[in-house]
PDB file of C-alpha atoms in Angstrom:
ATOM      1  CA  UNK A   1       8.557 212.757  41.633  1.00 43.00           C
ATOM      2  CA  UNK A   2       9.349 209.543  42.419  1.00 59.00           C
ATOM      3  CA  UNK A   3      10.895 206.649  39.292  1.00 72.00           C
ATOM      4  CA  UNK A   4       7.512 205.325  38.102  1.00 71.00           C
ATOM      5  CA  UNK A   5       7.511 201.747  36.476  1.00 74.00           C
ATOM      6  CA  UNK A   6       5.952 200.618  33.700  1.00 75.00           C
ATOM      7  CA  UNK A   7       3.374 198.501  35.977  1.00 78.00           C
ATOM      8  CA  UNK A   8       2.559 201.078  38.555  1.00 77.00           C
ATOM      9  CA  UNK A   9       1.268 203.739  35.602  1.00 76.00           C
ATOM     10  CA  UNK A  10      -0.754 200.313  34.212  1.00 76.00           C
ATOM     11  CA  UNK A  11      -2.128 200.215  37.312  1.00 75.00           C
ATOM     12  CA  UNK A  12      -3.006 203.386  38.507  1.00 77.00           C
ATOM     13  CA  UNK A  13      -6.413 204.495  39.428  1.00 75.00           C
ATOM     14  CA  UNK A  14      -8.290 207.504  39.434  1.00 73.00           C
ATOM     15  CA  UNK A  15     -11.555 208.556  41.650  1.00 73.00           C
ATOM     16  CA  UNK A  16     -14.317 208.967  39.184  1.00 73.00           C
ATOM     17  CA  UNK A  17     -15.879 212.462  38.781  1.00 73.00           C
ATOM     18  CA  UNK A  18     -19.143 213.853  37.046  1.00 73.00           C
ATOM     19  CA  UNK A  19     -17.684 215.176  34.246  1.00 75.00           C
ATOM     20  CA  UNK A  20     -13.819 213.502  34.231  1.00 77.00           C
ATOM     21  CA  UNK A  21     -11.961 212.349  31.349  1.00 78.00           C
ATOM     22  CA  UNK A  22     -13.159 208.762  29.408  1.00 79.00           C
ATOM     23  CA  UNK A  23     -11.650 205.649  31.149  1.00 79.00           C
ATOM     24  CA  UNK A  24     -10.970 203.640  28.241  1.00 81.00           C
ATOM     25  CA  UNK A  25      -8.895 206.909  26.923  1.00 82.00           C
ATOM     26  CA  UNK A  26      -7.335 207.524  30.163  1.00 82.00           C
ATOM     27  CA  UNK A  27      -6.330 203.443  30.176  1.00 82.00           C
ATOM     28  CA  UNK A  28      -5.596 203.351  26.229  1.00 86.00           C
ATOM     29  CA  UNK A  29      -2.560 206.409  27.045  1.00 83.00           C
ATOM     30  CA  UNK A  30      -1.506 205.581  30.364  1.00 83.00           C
ATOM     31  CA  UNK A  31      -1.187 201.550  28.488  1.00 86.00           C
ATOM     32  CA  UNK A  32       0.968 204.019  25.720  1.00 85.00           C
ATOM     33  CA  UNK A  33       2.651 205.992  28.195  1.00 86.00           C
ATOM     34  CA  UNK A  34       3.676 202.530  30.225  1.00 86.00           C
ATOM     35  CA  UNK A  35       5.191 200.557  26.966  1.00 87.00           C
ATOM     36  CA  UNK A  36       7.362 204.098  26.406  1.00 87.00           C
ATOM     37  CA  UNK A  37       9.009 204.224  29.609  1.00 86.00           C
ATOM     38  CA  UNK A  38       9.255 200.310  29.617  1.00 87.00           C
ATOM     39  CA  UNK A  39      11.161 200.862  26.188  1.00 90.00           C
ATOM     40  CA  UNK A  40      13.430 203.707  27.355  1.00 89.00           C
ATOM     41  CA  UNK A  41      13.883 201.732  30.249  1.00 88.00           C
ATOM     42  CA  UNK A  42      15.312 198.908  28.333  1.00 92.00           C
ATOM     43  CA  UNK A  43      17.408 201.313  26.350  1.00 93.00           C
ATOM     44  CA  UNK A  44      18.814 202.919  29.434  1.00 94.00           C
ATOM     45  CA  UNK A  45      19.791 200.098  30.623  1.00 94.00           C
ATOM     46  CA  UNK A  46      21.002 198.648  27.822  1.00 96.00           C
ATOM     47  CA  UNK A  47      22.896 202.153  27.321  1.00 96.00           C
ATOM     48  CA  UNK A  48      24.195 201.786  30.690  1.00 96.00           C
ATOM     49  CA  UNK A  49      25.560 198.275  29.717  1.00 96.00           C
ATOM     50  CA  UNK A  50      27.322 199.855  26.874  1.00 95.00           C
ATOM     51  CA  UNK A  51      28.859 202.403  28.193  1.00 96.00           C
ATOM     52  CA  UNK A  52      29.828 200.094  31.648  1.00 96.00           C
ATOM     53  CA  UNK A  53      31.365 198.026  28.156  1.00 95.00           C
ATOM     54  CA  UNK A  54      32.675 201.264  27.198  1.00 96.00           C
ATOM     55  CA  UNK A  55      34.055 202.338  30.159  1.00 96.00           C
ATOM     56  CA  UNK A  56      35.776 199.077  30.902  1.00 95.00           C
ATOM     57  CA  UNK A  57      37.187 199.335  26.807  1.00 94.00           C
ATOM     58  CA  UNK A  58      38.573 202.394  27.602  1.00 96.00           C
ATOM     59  CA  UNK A  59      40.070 201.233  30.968  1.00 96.00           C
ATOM     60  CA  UNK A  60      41.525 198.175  29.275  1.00 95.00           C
ATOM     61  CA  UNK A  61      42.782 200.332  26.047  1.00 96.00           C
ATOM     62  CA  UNK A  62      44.256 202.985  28.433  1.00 96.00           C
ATOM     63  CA  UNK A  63      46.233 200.176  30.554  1.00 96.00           C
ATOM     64  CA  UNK A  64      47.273 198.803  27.206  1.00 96.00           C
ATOM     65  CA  UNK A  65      48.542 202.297  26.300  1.00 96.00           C
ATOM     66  CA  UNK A  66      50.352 202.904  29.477  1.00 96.00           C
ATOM     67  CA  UNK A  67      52.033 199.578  29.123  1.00 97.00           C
ATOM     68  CA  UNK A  68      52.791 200.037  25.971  1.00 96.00           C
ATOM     69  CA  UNK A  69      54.573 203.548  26.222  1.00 96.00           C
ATOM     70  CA  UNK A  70      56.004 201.944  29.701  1.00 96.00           C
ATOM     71  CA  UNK A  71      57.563 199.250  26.920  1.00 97.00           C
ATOM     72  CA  UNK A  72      58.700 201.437  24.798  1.00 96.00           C
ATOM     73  CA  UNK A  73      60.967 203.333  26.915  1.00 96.00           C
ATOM     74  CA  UNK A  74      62.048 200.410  28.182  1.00 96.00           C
ATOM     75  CA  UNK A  75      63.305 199.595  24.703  1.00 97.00           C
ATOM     76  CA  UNK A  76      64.754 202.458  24.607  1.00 97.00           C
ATOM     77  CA  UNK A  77      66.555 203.059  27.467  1.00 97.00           C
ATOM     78  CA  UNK A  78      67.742 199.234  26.444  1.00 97.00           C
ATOM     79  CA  UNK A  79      68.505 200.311  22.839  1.00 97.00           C
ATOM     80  CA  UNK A  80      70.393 203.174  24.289  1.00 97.00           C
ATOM     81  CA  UNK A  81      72.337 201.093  26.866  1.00 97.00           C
ATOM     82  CA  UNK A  82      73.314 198.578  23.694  1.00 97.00           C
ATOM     83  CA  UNK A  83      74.353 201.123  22.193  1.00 97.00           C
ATOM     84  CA  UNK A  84      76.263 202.727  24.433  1.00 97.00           C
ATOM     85  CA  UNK A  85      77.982 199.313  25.616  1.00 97.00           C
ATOM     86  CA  UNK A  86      78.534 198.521  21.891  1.00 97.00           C
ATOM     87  CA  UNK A  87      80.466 202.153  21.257  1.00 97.00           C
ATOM     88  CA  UNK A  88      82.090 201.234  24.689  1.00 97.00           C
ATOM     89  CA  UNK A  89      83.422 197.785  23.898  1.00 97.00           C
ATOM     90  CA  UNK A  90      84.429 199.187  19.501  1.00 97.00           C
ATOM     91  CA  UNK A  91      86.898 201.733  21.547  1.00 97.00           C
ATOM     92  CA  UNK A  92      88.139 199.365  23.722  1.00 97.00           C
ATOM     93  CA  UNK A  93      88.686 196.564  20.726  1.00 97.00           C
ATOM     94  CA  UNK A  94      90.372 200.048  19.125  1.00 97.00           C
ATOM     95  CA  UNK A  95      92.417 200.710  21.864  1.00 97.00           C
ATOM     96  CA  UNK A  96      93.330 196.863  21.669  1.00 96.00           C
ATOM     97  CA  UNK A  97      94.078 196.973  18.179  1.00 97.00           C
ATOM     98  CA  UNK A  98      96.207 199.806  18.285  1.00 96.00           C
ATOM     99  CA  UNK A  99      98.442 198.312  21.420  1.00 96.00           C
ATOM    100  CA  UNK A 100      98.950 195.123  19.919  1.00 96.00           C
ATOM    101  CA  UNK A 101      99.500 196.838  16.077  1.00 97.00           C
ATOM    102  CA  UNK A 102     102.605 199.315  18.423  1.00 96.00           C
ATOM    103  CA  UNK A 103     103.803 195.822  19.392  1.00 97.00           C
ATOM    104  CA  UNK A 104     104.205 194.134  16.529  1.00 97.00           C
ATOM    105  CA  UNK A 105     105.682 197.162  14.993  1.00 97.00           C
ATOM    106  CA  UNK A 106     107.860 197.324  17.785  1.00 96.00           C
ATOM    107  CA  UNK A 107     108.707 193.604  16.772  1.00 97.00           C
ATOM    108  CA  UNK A 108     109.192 194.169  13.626  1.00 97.00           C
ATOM    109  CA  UNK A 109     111.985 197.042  14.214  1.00 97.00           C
ATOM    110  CA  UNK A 110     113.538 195.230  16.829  1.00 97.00           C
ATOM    111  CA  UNK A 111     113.604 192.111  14.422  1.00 96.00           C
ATOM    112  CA  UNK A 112     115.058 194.059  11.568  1.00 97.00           C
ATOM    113  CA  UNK A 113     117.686 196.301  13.669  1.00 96.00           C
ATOM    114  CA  UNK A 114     118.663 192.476  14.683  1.00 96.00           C
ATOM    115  CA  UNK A 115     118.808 191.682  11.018  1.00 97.00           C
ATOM    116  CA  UNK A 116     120.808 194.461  10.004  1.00 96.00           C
ATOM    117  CA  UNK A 117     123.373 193.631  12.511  1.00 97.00           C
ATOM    118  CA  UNK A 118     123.186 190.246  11.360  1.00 96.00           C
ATOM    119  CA  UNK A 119     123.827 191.895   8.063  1.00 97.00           C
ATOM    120  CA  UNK A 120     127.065 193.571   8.995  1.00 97.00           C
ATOM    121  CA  UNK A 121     128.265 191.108  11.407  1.00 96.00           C
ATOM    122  CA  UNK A 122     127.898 188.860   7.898  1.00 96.00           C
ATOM    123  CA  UNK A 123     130.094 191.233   5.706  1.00 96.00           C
ATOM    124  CA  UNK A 124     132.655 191.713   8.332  1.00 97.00           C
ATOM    125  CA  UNK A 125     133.463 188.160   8.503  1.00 96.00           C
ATOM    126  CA  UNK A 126     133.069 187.882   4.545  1.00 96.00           C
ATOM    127  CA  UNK A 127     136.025 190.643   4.238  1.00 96.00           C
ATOM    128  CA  UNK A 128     137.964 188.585   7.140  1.00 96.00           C
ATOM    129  CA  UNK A 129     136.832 185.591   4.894  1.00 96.00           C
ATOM    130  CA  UNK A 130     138.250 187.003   1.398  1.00 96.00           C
ATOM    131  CA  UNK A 131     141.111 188.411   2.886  1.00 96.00           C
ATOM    132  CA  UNK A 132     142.280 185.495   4.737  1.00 96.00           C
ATOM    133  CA  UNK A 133     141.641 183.761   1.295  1.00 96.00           C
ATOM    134  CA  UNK A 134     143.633 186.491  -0.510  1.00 96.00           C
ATOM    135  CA  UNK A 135     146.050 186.138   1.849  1.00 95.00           C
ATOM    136  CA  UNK A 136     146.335 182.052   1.234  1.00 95.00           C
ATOM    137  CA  UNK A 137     146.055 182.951  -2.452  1.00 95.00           C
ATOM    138  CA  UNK A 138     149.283 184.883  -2.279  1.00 94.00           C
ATOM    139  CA  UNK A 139     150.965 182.380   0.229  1.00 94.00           C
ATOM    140  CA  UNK A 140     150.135 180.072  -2.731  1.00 95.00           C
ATOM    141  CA  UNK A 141     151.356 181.849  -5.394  1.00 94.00           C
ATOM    142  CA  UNK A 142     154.562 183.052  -3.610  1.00 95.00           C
ATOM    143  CA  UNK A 143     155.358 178.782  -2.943  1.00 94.00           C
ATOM    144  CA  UNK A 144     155.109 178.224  -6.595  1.00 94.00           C
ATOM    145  CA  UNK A 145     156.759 181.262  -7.712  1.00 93.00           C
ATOM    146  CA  UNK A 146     159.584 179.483  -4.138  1.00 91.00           C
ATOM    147  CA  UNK A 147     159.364 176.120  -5.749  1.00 90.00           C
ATOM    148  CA  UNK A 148     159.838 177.335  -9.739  1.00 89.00           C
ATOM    149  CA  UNK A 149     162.756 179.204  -8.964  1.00 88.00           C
ATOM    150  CA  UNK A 150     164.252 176.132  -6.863  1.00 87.00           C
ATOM    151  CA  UNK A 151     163.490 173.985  -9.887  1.00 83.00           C
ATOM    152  CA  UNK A 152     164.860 176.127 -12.178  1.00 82.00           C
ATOM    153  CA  UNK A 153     168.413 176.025  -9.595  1.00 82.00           C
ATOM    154  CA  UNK A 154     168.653 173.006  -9.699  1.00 77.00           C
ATOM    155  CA  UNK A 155     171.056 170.282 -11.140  1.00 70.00           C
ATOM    156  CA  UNK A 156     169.920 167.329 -12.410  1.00 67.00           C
ATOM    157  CA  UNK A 157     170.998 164.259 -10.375  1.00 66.00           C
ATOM    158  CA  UNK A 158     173.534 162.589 -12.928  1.00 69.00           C
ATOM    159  CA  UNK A 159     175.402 165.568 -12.016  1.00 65.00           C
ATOM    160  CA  UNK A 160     175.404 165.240  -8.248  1.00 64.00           C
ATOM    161  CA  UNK A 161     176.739 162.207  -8.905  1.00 66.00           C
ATOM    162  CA  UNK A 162     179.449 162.769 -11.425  1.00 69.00           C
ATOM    163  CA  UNK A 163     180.187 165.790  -8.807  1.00 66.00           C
ATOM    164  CA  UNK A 164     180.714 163.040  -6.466  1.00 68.00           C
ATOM    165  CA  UNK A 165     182.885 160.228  -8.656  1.00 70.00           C
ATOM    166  CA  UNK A 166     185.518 163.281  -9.841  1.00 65.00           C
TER     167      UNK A 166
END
């Protein structure tokens, strides 16, 4: 059967027999029969539009979808490369940390083995110091224990020079 429209079954024709059906009937349904398909025409092809809406919707969502799970794995592989570079760059500012923390440590011995020799170069030269001081102390003392006993051996000058007159 061939896709009847609404028009063609409005005007179709019949050859008229003796005893047929009543043409105002026959006109009446096929007028009835004409607005039905003309309405489920319309709604096909407003159907058709919808789901053509539809299938475009669904086109658009599922290239919305697919660019949005293609995003998200971009973000992650990113997040993952961020942080992996991050855990990367805290060892190497450890590893930093810890070479320059050995060198100042390093420093700091060498700067205190220099202090301590410091330290002991300091209290040899105090003993040399006190003793040469001791030893000008006792130089000292010896002189005026020298210079009491020549007082005390001496004669008075009166007597030098009485000594001299006799």
């Amino acid at each position: 059967m061939q896709n009847l429209t609404p028009l063609e079954i409005q005007k179709q024709t019949f050859s008229r027999v003796l005893k047929g059906y009543h043409t105002d009937e026959v006109r009446a349904y096929l007028h009835l029969v004409a607005e039905e398909i003309e309405r489920l025409l319309r709604e096909n092809d407003r159907l058709l539009r919808d789901s053509a809406e539809l299938r475009e919707d669904l086109e658009d969502h599922s290239n919305r979808e697919r660019i949005l799970k293609d995003t998200l794995l971009s973000a992650q592989k990113v997040a993952e490369d961020l942080t992996a570079n991050a855990r990367k760059e805290a060892e190497l500012i450890v590893k930093d940390a810890e070479l320059l923390s050995e060198r100042l440590i390093g420093q700091a011995m060498q700067r205190v083995a220099d202090l301590e020799r410091s330290i002991t170069d300091l209290k040899i030269e105090r003993r040399a110091v006190r003793n040469k001081l001791q030893s000008t102390l006792d130089s000292v003392q010896h002189m005026v224990v020298l210079d009491a006993e020549q007082e005390a051996n001496e004669e008075p000058l009166t007597a030098l020079f009485r000594a001299r007159n006799s």
